[in-house]
Coordinates of C-alpha atoms and ligand atoms in Angstrom, one line a residue:
X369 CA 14.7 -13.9 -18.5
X370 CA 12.2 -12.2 -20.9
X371 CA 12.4 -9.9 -23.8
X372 CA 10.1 -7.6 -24.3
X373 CA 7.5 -8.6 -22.0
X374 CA 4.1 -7.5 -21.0
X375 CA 3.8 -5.8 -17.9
X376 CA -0.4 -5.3 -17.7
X377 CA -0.8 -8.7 -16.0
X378 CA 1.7 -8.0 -13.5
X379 CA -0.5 -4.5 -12.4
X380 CA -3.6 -4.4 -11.0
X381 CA -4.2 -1.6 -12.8
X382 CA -3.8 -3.5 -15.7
X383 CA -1.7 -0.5 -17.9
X384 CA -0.6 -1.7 -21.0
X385 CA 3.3 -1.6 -20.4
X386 CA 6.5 -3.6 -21.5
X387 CA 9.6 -4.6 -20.0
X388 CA 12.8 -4.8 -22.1
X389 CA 13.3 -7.5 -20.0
X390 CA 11.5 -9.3 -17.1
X391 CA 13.6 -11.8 -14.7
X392 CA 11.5 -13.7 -12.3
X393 CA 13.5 -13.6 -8.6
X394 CA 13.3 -17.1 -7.1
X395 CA 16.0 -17.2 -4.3
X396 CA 18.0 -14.7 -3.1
X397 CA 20.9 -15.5 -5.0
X398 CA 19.2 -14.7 -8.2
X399 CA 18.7 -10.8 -6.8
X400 CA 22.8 -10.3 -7.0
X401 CA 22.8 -12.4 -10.0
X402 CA 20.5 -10.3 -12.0
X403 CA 21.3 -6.4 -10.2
X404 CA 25.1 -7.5 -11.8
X405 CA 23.6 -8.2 -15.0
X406 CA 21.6 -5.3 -15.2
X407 CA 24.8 -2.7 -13.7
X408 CA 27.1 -4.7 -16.3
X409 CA 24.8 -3.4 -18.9
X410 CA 23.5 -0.6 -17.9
X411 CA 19.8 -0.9 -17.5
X412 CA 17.9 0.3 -15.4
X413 CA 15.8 -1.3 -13.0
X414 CA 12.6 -1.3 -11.2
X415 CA 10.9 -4.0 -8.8
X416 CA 8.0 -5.5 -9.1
X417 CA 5.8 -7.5 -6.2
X418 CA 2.1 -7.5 -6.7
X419 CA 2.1 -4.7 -9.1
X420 CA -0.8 -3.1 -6.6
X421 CA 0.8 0.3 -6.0
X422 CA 2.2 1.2 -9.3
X423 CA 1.4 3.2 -12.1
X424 CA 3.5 2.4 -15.5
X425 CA 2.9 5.6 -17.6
X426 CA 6.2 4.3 -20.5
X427 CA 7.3 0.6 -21.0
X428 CA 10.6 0.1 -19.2
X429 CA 14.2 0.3 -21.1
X430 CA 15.4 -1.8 -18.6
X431 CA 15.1 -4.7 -16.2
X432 CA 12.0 -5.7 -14.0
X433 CA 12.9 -7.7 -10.7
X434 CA 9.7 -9.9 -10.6
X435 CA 9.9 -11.0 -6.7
X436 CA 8.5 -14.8 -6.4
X437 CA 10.2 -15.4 -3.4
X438 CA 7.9 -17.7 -0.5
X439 CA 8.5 -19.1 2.5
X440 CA 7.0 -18.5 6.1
X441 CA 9.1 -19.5 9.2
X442 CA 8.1 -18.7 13.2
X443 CA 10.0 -18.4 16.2
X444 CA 8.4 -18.0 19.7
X445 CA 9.9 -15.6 22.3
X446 CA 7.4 -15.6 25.5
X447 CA 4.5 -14.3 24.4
X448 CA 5.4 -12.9 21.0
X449 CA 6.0 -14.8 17.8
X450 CA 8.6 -13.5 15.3
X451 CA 7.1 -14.4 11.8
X452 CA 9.5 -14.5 9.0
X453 CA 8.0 -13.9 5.6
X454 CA 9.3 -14.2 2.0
X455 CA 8.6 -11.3 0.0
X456 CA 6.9 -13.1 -2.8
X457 CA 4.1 -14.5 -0.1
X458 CA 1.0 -13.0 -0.6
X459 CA -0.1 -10.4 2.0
X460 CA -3.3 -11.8 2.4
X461 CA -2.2 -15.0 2.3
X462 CA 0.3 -14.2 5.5
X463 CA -2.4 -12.8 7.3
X464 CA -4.8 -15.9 7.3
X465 CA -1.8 -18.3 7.9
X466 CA -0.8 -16.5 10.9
X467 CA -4.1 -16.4 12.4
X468 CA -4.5 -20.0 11.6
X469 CA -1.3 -20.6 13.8
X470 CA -3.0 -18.2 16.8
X471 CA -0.7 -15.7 15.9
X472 CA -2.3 -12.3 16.6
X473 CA -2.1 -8.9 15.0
X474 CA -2.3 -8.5 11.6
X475 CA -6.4 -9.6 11.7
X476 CA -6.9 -5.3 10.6
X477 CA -4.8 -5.8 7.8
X478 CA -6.8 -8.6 6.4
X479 CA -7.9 -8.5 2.3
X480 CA -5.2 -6.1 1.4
X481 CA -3.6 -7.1 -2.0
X482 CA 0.1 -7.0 -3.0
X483 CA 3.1 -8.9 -1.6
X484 CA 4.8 -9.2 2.1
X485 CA 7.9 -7.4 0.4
X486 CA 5.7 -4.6 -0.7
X487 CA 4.2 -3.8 2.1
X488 CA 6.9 -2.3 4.5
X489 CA 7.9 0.4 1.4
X490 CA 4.6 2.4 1.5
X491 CA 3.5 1.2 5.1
X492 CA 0.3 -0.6 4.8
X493 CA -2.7 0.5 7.4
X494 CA -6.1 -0.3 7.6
X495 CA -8.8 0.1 10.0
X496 CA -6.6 1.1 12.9
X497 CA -3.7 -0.7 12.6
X498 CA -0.5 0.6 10.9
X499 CA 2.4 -2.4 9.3
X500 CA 4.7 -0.2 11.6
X501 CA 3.6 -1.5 14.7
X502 CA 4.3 -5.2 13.7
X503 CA 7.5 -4.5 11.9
X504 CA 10.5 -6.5 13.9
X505 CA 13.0 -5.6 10.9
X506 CA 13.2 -5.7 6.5
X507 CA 15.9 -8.3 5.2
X508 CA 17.2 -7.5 2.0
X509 CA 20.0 -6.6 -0.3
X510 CA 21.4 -2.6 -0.3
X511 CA 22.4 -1.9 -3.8
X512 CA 24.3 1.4 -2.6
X513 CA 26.6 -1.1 0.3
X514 CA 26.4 -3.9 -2.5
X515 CA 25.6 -6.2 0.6
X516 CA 22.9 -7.9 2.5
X517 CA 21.8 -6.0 5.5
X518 CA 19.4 -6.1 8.1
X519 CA 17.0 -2.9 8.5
X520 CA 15.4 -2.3 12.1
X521 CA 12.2 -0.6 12.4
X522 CA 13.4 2.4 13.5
X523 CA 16.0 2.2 10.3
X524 CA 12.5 2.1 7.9
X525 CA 11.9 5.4 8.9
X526 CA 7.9 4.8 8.7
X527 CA 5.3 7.2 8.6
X528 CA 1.8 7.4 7.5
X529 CA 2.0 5.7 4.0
X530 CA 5.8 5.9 3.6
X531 CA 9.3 4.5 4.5
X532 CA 13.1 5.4 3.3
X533 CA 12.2 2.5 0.8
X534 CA 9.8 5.1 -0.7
X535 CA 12.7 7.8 0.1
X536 CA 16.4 7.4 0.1
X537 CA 16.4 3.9 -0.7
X538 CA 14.0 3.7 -3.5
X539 CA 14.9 1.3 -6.0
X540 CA 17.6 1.1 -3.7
X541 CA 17.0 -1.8 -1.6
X542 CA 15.4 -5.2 -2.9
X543 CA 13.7 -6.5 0.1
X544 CA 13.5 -9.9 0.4
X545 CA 11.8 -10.9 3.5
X546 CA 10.3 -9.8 6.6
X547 CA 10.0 -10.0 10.3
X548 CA 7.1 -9.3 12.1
X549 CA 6.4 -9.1 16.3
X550 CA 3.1 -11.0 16.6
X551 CA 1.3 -11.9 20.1
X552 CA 0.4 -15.2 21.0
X553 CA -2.3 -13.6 22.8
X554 CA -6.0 -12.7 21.0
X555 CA -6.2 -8.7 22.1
X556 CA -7.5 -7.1 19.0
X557 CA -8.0 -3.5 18.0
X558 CA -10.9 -2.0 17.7
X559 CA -10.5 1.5 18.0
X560 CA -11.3 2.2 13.8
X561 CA -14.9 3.6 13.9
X562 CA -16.2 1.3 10.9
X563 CA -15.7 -1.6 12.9
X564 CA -16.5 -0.3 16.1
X565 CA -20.3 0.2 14.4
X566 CA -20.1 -3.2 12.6
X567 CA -19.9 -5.4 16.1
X568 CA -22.5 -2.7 17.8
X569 CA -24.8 -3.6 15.0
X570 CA -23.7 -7.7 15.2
X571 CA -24.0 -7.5 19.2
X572 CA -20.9 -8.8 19.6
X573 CA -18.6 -7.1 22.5
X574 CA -15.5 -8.8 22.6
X575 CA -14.4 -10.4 19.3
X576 CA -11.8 -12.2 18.0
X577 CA -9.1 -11.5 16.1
X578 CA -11.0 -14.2 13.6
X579 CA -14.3 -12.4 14.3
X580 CA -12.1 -8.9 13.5
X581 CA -10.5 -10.2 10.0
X582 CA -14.1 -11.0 9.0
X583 CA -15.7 -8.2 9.7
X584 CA -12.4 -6.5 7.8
X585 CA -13.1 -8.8 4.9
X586 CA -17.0 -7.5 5.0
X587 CA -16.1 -3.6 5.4
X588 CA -13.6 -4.0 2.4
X589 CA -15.4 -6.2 0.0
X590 CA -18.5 -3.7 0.7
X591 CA -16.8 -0.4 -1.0
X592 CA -13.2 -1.3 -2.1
X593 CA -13.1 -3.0 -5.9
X594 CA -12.0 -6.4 -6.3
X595 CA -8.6 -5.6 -8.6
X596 CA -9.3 -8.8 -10.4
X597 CA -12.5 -7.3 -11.8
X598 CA -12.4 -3.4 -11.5
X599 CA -8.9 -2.5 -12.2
X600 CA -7.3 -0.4 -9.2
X601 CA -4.5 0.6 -6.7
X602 CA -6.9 0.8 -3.9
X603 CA -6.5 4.1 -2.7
X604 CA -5.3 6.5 -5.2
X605 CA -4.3 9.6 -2.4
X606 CA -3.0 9.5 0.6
X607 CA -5.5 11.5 3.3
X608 CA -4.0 14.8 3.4
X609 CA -2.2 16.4 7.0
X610 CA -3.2 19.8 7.4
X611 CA -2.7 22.3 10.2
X612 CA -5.4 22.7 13.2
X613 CA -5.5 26.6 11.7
X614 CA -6.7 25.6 8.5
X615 CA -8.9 22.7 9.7
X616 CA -11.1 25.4 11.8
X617 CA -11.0 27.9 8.5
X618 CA -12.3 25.0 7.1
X619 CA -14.6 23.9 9.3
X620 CA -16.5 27.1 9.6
X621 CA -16.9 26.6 5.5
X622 CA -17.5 22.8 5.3
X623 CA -18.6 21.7 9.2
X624 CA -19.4 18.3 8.3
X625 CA -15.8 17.7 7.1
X626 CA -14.4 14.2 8.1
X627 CA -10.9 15.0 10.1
X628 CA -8.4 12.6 12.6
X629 CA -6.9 14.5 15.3
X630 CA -3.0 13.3 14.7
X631 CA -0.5 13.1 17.6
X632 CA 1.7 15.7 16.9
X633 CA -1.4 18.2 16.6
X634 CA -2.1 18.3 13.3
X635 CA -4.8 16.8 11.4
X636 CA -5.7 14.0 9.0
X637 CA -8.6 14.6 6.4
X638 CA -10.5 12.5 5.1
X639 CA -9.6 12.5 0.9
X640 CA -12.4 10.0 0.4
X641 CA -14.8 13.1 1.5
X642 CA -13.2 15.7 -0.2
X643 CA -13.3 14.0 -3.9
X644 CA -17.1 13.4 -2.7
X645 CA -18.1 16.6 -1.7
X646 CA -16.1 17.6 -4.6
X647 CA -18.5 15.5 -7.3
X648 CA -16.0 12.9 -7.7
X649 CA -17.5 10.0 -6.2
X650 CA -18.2 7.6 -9.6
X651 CA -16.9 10.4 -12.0
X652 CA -15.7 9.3 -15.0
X653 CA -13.2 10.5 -18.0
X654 CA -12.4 8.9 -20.5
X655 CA -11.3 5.0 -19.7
X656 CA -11.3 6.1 -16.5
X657 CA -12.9 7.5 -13.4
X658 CA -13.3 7.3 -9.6
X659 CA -15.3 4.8 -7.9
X660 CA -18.9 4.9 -7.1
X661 CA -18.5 3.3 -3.2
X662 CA -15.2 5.0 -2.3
X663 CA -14.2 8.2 -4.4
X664 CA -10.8 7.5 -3.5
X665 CA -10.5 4.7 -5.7
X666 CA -9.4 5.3 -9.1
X667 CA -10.3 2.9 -11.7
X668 CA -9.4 1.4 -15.1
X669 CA -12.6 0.7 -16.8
X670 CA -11.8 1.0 -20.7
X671 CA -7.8 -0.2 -21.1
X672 CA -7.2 3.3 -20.3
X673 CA -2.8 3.8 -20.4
X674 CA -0.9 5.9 -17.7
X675 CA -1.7 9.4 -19.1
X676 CA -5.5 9.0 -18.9
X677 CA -4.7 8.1 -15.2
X678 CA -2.5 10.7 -14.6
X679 CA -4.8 13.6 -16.3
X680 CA -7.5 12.3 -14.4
X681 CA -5.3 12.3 -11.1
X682 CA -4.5 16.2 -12.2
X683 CA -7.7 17.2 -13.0
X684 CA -8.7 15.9 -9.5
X685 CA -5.7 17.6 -7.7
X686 CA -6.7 21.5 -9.2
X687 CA -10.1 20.9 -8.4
X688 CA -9.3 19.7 -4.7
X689 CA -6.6 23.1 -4.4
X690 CA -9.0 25.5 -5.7
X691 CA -12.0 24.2 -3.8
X692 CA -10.0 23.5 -0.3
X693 CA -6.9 25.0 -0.6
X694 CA -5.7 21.3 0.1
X695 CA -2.7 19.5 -1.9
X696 CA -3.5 16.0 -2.2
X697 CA -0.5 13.7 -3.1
X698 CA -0.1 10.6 -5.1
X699 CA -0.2 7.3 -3.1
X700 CA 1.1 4.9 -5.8
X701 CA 4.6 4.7 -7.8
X702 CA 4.1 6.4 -11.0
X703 CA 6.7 4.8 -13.0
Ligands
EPU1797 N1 -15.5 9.2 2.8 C1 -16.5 9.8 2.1 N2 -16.7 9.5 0.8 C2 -16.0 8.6 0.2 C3 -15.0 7.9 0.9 C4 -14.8 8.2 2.2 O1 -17.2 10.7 2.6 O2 -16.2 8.3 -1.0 C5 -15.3 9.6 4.2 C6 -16.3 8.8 5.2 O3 -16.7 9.7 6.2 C7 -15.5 7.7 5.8 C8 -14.1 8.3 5.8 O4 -14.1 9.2 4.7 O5 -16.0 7.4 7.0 C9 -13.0 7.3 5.8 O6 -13.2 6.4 4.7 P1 -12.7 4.9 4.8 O7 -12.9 4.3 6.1 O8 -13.1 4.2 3.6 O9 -11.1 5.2 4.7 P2 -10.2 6.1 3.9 O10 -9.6 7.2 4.8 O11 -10.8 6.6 2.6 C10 -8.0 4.8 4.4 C11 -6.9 4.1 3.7 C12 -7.4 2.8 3.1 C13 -7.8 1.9 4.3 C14 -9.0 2.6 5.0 C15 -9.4 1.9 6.2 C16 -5.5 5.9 2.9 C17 -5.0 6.7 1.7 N3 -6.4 5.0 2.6 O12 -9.0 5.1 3.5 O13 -6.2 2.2 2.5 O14 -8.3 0.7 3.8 O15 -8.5 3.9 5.5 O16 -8.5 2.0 7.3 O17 -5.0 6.1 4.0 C18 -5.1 2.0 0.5 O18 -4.1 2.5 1.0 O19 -5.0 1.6 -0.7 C19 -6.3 1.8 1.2 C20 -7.4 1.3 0.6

């Protein structure tokens, strides 16, 4: 365990933050071990994969759960392939070892940073494909039954860019692996529009699910911000769900307005185009600003802490209400 230690390498924001203390989580038994120390003394406690969806805005009187955990197991069942993961494994790093092996699905989720343990609390989704779909079940332990339990899909209670591990069980439940339905068979989805244009353009009909997680790669690293050199969360709002009423108020206003139809009527908009049309796009203030490929990118330029983030993210939010009568929401953990 360590005292007093930094916290902006461990966030890809890179926010100057401490941790009273900082215990790295190496096998399972050192989560109990640790979540007893830290109830014995009264600390609390947050968890920390990746550090790519958080936003420390005060150093942490407490205890940070560092997940290192790794380890990738398969088991075949017909056609599928149940893929156990370790939360500490990379995301990405799941993704090209299961296409490796031949097994199919997560091509669309390709490039995305953070951990495997991460990535069920805020439901990661790229072009097309939500983590939902994939999701067998979470393994982990439930500080409220103080026991190790097994969370089916339909337990996770996902939705767009949420789960109960974003809800109810926030903080709540260390996850600490898990298990995704993959297909032996090479059927990918291509339904998103950006990839759609990008095989029209390469003449290619029917690709791969190699073919699709390069042309992913291509999409991302052409407007999303390598962390590791521009520091960011990816994207900073979640695309707002508004009614069909106020989508054709809207419309009549702003008619070139970037909407998806969703299935229980309502609709999604496009944030990205509303921080554009807005003057965001590459706005800065202060250390920090929004990106100049994708407005829904907020970066750390300047070593800029969590208030400059968060006035920004304000400023932002008024401007959005006033101009569209549209609430955006926060996508990261502000801590
Ligand atoms: N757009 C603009 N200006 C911009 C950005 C976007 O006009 O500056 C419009 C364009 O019309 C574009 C559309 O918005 O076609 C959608 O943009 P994009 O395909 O880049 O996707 P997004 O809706 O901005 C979402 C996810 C991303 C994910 C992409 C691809 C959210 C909050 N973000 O972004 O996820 O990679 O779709 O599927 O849902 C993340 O969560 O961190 C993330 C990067």
């Amino acid at each position: 365990m360590r005292l007093n230690a930094p916290l902006q390498g461990l966030n890809t924001l890179a926010i100057e933050a401490s941790a009273k203390f900082l215990i790295e989580i190496k096998k399972p038994s050192d989560v109990v071990d640790a979540l007893e120390l830290a109830k014995c003394n009264e600390w609390p406690v947050i968890f920390l994969g990746g550090g790519s969806n958080i936003v420390f805005t005060e150093d942490l009187d407490g205890m940070a759960m560092h997940c290192l955990l790794k380890g990738i197991s398969a088991e075949q069942q017909g056609d599928d392939v149940l893929v156990t993961a370790q939360a500490g494994e990379s995301w990405h790093g799941l993704v090209q070892y299961c296409l490796q092996q031949g097994y199919y699905g997560l091509e669309n989720l390709s490039l995305i940073p953070g951990t495997v343990g991460a990535a069920p609390i805020q439901n990661i989704g790229a072009y097309g494909v939500e983590l939902e779909q994939l999701v067998e079940s979470v393994y982990g332990w439930d500080l409220n039954q103080q026991a190790w339990r097994t969370l089916s899909a339909e337990e996770c209670q996902f939705s767009y860019r949420n789960s109960i591990f974003k809800q109810q069980l926030m903080y709540r439940f260390f996850i600490t692996s898990v298990t995704l339905r993959l297909s032996l068979n090479d059927i990918p989805n291509i339904s998103y529009g950006a990839l759609q244009q990008h095989f029209k353009a390469a003449g290619i009909q029917s690709p791969t699910a190699q073919q699709v997680s390069e042309a992913v790669i291509a999409i991302r690293q052409s407007k999303l911000p390598d962390p590791t050199k521009l520091a960011n969360v990816g994207s900073f709002f979640k695309n707002p769900i508004i009614s069909q009423q106020q989508q054709q108020q809207l419309l009549s206003q702003f008619p070139d307005m970037v909407c998806y139809p969703q299935t229980d009527g309502r609709v999604k908009v496009a944030a990205g185009w509303l921080l554009e049309q807005a003057g965001w796009k590459g706005k800065k203030m202060g250390a920090v600003g929004m990106h100049d490929q994708q407005s829904l990118v907020l970066i750390n330029y300047q070593q800029g802490d969590g208030k400059d983030v968060l006035d920004l993210a304000e400023a932002i939010e008024e401007d959005i209400a006033q101009r569209f009568s549209i609430e955006l929401e926060i996508e990261p953990k502000i801590f």
